[in-house]
Structures are given as C-alpha cells and as structure tokens.
PDB file of C-alpha atoms in Angstrom:
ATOM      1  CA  UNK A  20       8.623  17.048 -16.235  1.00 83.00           C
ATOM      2  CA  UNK A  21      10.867  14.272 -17.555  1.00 83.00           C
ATOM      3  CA  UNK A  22       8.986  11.419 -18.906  1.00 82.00           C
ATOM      4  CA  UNK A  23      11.430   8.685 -17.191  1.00 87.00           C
ATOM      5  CA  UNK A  24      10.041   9.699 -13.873  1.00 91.00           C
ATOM      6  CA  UNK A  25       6.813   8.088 -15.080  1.00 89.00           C
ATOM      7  CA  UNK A  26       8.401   4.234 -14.328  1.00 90.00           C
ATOM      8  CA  UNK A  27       7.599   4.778 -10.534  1.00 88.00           C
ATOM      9  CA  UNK A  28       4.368   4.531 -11.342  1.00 87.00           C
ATOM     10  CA  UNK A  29       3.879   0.796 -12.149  1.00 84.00           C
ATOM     11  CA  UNK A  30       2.502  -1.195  -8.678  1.00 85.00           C
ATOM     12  CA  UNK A  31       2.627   2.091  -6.455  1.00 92.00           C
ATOM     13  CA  UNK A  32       0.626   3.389  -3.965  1.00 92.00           C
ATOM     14  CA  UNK A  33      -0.142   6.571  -4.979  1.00 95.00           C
ATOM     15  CA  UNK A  34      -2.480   9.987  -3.552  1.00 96.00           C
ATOM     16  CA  UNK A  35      -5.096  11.291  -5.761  1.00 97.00           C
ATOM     17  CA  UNK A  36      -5.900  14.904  -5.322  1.00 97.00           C
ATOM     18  CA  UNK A  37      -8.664  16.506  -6.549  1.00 97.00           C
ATOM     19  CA  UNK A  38     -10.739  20.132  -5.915  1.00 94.00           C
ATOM     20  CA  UNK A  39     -13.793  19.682  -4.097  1.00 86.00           C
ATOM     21  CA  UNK A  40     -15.989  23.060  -4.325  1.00 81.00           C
ATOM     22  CA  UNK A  41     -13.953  24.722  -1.542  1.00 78.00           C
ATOM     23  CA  UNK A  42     -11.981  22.158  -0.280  1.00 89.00           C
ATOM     24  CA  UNK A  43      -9.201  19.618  -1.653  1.00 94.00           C
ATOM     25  CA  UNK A  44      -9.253  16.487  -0.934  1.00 95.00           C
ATOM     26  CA  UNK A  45      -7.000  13.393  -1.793  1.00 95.00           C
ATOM     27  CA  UNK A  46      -7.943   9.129  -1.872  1.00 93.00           C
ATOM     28  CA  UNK A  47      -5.424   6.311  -1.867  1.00 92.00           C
ATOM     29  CA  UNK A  48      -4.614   4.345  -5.454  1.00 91.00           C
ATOM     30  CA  UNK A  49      -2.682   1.472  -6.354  1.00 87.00           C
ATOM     31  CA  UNK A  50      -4.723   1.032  -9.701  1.00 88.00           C
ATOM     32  CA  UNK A  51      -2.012   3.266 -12.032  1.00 93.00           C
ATOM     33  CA  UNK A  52      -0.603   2.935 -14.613  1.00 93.00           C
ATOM     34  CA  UNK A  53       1.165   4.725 -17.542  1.00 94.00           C
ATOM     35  CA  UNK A  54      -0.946   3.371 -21.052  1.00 93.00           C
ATOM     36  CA  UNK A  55       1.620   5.358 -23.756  1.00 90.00           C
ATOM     37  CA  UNK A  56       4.570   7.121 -23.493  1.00 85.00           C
ATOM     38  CA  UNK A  57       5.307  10.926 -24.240  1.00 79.00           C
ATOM     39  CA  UNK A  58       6.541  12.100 -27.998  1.00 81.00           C
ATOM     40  CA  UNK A  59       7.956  15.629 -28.654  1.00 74.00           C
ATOM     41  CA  UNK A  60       4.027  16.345 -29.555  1.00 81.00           C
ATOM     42  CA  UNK A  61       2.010  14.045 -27.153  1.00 87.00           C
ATOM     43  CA  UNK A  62       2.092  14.051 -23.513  1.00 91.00           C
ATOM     44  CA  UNK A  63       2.217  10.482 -22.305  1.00 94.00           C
ATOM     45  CA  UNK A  64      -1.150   9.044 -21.051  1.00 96.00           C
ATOM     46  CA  UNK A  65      -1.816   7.422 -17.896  1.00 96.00           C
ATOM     47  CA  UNK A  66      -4.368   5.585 -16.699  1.00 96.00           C
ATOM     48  CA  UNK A  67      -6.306   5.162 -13.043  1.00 96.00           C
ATOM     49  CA  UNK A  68      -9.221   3.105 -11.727  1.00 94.00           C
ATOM     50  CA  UNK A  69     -11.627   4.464  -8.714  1.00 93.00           C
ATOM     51  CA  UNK A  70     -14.605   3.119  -7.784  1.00 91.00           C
ATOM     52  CA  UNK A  71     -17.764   5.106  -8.915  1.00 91.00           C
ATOM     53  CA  UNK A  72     -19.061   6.015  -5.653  1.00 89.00           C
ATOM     54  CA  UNK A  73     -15.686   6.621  -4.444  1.00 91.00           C
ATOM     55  CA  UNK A  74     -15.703  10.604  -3.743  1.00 92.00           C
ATOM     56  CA  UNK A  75     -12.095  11.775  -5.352  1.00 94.00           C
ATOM     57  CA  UNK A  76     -13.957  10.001  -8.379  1.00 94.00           C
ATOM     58  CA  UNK A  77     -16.751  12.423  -8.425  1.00 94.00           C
ATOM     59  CA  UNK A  78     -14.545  15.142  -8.328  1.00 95.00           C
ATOM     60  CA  UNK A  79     -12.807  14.395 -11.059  1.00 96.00           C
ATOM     61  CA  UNK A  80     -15.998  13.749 -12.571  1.00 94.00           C
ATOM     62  CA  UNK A  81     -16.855  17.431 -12.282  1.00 94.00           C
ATOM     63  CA  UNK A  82     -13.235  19.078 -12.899  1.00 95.00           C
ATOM     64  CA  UNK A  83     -11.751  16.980 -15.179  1.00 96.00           C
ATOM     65  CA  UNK A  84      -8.185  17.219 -13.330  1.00 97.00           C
ATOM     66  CA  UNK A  85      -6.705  15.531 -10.768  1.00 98.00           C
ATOM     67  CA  UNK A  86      -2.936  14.900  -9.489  1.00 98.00           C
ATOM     68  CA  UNK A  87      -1.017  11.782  -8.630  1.00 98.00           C
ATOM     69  CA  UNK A  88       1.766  11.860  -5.540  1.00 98.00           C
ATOM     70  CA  UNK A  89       3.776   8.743  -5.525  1.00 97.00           C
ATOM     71  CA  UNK A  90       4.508   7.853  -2.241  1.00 96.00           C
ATOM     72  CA  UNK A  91       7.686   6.444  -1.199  1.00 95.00           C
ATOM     73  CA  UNK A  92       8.708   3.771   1.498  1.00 93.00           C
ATOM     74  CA  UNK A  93       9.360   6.296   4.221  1.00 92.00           C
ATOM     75  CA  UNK A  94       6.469   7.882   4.038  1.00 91.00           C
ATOM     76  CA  UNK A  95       4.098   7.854   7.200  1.00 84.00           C
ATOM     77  CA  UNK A  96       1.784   5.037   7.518  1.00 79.00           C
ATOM     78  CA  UNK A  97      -0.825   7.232   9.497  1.00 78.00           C
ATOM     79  CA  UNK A  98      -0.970   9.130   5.743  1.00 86.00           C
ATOM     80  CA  UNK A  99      -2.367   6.098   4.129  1.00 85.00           C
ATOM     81  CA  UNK A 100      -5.028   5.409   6.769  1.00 81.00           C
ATOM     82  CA  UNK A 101      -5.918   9.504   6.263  1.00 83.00           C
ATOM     83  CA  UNK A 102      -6.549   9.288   2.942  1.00 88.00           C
ATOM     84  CA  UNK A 103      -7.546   5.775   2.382  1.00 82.00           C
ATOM     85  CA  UNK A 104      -9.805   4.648   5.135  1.00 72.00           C
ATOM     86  CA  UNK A 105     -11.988   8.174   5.586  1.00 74.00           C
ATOM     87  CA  UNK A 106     -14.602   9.003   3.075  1.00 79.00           C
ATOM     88  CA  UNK A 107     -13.927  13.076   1.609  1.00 84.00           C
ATOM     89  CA  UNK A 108     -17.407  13.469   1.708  1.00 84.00           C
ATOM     90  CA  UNK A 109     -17.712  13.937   5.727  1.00 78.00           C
ATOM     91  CA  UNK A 110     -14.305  15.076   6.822  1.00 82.00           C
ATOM     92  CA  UNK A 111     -11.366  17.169   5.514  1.00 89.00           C
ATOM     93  CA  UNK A 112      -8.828  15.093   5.097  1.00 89.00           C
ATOM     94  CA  UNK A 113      -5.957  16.921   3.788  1.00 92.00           C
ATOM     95  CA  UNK A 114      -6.025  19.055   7.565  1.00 89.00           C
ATOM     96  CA  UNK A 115      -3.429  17.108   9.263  1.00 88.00           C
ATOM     97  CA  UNK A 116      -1.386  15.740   5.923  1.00 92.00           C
ATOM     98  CA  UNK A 117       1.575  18.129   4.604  1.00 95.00           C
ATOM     99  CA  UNK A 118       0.563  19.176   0.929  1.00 96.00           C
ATOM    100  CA  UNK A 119       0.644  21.877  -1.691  1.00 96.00           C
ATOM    101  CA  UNK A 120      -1.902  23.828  -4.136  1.00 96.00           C
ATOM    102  CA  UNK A 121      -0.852  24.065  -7.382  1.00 97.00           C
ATOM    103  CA  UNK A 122      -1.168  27.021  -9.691  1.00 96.00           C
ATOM    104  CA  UNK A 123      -4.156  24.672 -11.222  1.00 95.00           C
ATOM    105  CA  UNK A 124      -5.680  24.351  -7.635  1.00 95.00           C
ATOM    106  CA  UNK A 125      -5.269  20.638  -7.239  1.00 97.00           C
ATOM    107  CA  UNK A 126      -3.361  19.531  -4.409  1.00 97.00           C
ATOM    108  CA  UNK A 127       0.062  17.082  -4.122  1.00 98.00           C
ATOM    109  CA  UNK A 128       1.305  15.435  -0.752  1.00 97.00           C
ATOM    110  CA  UNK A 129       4.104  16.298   0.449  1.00 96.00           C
ATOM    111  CA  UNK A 130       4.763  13.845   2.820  1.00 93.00           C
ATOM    112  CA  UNK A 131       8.175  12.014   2.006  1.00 93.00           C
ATOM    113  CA  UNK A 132       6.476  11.284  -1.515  1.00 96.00           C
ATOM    114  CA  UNK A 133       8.550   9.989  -4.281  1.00 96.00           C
ATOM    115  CA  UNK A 134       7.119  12.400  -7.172  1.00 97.00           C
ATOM    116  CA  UNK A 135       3.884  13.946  -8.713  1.00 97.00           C
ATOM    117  CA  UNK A 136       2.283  14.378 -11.873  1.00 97.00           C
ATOM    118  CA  UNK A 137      -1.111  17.119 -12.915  1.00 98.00           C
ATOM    119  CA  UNK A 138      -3.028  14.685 -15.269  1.00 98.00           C
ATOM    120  CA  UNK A 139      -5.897  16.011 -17.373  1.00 98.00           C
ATOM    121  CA  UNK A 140      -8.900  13.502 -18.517  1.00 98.00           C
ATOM    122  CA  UNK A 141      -9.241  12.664 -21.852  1.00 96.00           C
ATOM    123  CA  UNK A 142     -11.713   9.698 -21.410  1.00 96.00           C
ATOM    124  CA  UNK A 143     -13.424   7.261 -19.178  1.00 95.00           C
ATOM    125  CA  UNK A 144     -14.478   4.198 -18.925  1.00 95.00           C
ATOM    126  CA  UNK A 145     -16.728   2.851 -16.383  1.00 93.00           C
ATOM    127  CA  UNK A 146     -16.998  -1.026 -15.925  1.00 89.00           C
ATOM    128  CA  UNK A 147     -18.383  -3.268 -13.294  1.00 86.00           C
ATOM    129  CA  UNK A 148     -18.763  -0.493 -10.836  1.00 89.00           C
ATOM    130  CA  UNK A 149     -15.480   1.003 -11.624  1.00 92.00           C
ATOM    131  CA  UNK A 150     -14.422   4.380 -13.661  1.00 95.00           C
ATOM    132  CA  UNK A 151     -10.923   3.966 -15.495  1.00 95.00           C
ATOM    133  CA  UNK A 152      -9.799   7.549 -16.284  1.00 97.00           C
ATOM    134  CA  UNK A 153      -7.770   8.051 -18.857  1.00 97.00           C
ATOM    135  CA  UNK A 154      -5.639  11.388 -19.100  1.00 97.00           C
ATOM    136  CA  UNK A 155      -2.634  13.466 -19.909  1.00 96.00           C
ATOM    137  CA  UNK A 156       0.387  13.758 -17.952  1.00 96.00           C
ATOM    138  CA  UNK A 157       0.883  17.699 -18.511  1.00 95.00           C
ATOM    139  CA  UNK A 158       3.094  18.570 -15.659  1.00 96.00           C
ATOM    140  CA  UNK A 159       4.997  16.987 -12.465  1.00 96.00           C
ATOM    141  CA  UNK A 160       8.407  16.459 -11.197  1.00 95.00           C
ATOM    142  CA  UNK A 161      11.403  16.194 -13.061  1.00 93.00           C
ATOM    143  CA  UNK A 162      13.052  13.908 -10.127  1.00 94.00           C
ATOM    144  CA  UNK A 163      12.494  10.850  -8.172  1.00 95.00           C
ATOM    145  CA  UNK A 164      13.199  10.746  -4.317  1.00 95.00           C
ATOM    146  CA  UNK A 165      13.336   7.968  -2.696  1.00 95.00           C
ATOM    147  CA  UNK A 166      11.684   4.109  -3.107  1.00 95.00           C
ATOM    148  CA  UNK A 167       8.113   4.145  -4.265  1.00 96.00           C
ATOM    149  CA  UNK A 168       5.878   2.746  -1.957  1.00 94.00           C
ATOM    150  CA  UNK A 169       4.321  -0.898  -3.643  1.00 91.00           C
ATOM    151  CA  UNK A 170       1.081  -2.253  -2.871  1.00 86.00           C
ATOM    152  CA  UNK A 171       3.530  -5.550  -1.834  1.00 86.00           C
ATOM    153  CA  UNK A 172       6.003  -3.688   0.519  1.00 87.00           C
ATOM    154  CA  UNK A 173       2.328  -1.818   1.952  1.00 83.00           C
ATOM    155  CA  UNK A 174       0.963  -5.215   3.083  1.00 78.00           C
ATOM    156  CA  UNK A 175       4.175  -7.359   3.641  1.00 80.00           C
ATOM    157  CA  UNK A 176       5.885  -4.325   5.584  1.00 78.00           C
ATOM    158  CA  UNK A 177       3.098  -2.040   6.922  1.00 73.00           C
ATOM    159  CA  UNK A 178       0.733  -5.324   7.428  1.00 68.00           C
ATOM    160  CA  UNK A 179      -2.239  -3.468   5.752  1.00 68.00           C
ATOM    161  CA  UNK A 180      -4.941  -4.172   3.627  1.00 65.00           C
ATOM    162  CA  UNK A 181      -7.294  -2.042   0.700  1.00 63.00           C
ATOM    163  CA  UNK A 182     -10.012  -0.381   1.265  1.00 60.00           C
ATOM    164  CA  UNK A 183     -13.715  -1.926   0.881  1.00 58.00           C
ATOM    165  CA  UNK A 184     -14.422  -0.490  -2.301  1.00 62.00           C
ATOM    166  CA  UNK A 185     -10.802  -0.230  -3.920  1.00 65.00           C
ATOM    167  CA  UNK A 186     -10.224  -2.806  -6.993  1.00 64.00           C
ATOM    168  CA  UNK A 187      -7.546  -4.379  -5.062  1.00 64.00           C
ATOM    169  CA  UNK A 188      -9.530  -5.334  -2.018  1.00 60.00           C
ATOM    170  CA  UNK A 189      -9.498  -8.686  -0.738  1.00 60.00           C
ATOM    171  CA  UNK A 190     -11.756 -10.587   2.318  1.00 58.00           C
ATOM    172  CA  UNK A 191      -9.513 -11.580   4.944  1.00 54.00           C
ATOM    173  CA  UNK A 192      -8.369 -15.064   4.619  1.00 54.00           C
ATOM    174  CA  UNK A 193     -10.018 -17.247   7.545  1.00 46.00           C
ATOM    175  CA  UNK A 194      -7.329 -17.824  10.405  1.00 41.00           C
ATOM    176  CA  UNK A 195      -9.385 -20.069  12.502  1.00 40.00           C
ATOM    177  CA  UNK A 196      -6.828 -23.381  11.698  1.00 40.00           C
ATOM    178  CA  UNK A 197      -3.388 -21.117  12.174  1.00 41.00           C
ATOM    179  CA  UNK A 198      -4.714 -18.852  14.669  1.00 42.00           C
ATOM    180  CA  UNK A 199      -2.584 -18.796  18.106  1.00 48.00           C
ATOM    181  CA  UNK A 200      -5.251 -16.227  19.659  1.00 53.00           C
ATOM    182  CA  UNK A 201      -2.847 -13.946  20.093  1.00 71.00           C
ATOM    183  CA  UNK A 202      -3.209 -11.636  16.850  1.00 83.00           C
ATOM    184  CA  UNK A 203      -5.711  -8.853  17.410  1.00 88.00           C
ATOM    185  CA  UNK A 204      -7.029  -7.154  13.958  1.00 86.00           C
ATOM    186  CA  UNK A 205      -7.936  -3.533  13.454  1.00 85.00           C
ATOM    187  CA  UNK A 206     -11.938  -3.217  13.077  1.00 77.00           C
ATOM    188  CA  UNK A 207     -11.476  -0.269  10.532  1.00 72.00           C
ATOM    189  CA  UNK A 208      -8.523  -1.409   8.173  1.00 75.00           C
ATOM    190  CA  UNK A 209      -7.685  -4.548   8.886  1.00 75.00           C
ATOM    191  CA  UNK A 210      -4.349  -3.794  10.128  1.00 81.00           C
ATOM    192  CA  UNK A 211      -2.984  -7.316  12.181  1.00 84.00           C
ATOM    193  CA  UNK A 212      -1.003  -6.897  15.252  1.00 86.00           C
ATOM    194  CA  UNK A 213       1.164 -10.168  16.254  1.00 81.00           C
ATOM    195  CA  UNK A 214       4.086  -8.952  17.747  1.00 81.00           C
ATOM    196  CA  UNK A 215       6.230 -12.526  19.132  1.00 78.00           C
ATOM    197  CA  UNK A 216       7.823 -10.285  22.127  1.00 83.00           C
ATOM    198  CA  UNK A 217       4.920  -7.739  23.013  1.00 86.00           C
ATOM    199  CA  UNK A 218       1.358  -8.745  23.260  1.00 89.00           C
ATOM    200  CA  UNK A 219      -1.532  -6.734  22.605  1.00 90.00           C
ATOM    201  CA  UNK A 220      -2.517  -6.662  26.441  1.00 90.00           C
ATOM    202  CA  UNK A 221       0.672  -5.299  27.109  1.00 90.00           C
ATOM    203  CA  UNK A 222       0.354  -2.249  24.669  1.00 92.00           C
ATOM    204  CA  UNK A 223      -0.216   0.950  26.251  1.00 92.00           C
ATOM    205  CA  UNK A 224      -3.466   2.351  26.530  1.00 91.00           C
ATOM    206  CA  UNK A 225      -2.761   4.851  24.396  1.00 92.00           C
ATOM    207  CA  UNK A 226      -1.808   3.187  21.702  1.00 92.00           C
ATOM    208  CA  UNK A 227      -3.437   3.523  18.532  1.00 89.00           C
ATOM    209  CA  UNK A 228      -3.611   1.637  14.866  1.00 87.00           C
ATOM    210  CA  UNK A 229      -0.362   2.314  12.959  1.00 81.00           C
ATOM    211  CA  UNK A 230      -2.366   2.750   9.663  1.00 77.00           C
ATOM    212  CA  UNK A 231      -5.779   4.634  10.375  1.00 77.00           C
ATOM    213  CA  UNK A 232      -4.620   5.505  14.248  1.00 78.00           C
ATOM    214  CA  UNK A 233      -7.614   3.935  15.517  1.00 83.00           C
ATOM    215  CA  UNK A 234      -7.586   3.532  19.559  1.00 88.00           C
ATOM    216  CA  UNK A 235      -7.018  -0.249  21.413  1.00 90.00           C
ATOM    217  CA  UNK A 236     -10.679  -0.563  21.460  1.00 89.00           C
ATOM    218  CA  UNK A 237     -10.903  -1.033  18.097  1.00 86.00           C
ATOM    219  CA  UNK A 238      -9.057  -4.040  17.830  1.00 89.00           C
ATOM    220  CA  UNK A 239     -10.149  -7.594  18.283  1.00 87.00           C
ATOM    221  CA  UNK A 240      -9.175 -11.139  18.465  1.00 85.00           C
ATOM    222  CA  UNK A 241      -8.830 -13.422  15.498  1.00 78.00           C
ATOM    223  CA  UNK A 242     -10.541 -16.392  16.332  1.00 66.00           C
TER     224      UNK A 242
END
C-alpha cells in the first residue's frame, strides 16, 4: 500500500466489512479518518466511529479486523441503501453487491470504489453510545480510481440522508412553510423526490427509491 492513498479518506463515504461467523457483511461510514501517518516502522493509524449497537460494530468487536472501501462518485446509489439502510443481523447483505474475500477473510466492495485498506484494532473508545476504533492500516491499494464519494456530494447529488443511528444523522428539517406539496419523501431513508418536469404521480409503477430501492408505496407527501 502507499500511504498517500490514505488522503481519500477525509469526509468519504466509505464500506466497512467485517466477518460475521459464516457470513461477511459490510455497513456504511462517513465517520473516518486517518489519526497519524505511516513511518518506515509504524503503519499509519486510522480512526472510525460506529454506533454500539450497530452490527459491523460487534463484529469487529469479536475479530478485531475490519476493511474500509472508499467509494467513489460513480458508484451505484442502490449500494449505499444495501449496506446502509438494512441491519446485518437479519439479512445478507453483501448477496447482490460485487465484492471480494481477502486472504484475511474480510471482505472489500468492488463496486466502482475508489480504494481499500485491511485495518487491525489497536484500541477503542466508546462514548455517548458510540465506539471509536482505533487501528492499523496494514494493507490496501496502492492506487486511487476515481472521485471519492463525500458525505456533501451524497446528500447534495444523491439527495440522501444518514442512517438513524449513524453519528452524522440529522431530523429532517420541517418543510411545512416551503413546501409546494409536490415533494414526496422515502419512508425508509429519507430520500426526497421533487423533480420540476416529472411528478411523482406520473412515475411508473414500478419505480422504486434510488437509494434503498424501496417501491412507490413507500413514499409520501411532505406536508
């Protein structure tokens, strides 16, 4: 790995992969960071925050090891509402999202992600019903490809919103002042349609959620 791919960390929304018994399984981050850079002797140490009853963080609880995949602007959106907005715990979620084992027997996505690194824990931290993990970078690409994916470009661009129990998660602001009627909200990630030319009647019925493919029916009506 070259340490300089470590800078598209900073404000990315990045995969977490982790062993689960049997099964892998993978959550959605944008709490990393890299806390100290790598010497000829010392891996460089980054840092990420899940919440404690978040599943991926009970995994790593248990092995210790986990991987990060950075994922870039052209990655799917349907990928984020996989492993973001579905709980590890009840469903595999990895089944329909392009990824690899490593030797270690972690996963890393695969889907148009930037890069990946195979942290080990040294320590962690757990605060106001979060746990910050703090480990070693000991492996992961040596290249960048593409534009990492920021938690700005996911909500200005993608029009979604963190999960309920991610550190970034925000209440919707109220719309009821602004509000034309015509923007329709997703029930399960808050994703807002409000499309000027097309209106939500007009969608086909088969239409779904761009970020967690949720069906029409799960949509309704800002007030």
């Amino acid at each position: 790995m070259k340490p300089a791919v470590l800078k598209n960390l900073p404000n990315s929304i990045c995969a977490i992969g982790v062993r689960d018994g049997k099964r892998y399984n993978a959550c959605i981050a944008s709490s990393v960071m890299q806390v100290s850079k790598a010497t000829s002797s010392v891996p460089p140490l980054v840092a990420v925050s899940l919440n404690k009853a978040n599943h991926t963080s009970e995994c790593i609880e248990k092995t210790g090891m986990f991987t990060i995949s950075v994922l870039s602007q052209d990655s799917p959106a349907q990928v984020i509402g996989a492993l973001g907005l579905v709980s590890g715990k009840k469903a595999d979620k990895l089944e329909n999202v392009r990824h690899k084992v490593l030797a270690e027997g972690v996963p890393v996505i695969k889907e148009r992600t930037c890069c990946w690194f195979l942290c080990n824990v040294k320590e962690k931290i757990e605060i106001a019903g979060q746990r910050l993990f703090l480990a070693e970078v000991v492996a992961g690409s040596d290249e960048a490809v593409g534009v990492p994916m920021t938690y700005q470009y996911y909500v200005e661009h993608l029009r979604g919103s963190a999960p309920l129990k991610s550190p970034t998660y925000l209440p919707p602001e109220s719309t009821a002042e602004r509000s034309s009627g015509e923007s329709f909200v997703c029930s399960v990630c808050g994703y807002v349609y409000s499309d000027p030319h097309t209106s939500f009647e007009e969608l086909p019925e088969d239409w779904v959620c761009p970020i967690c493919k949720m069906p029409k029916k799960a949509f309704v009506r800002k007030s």
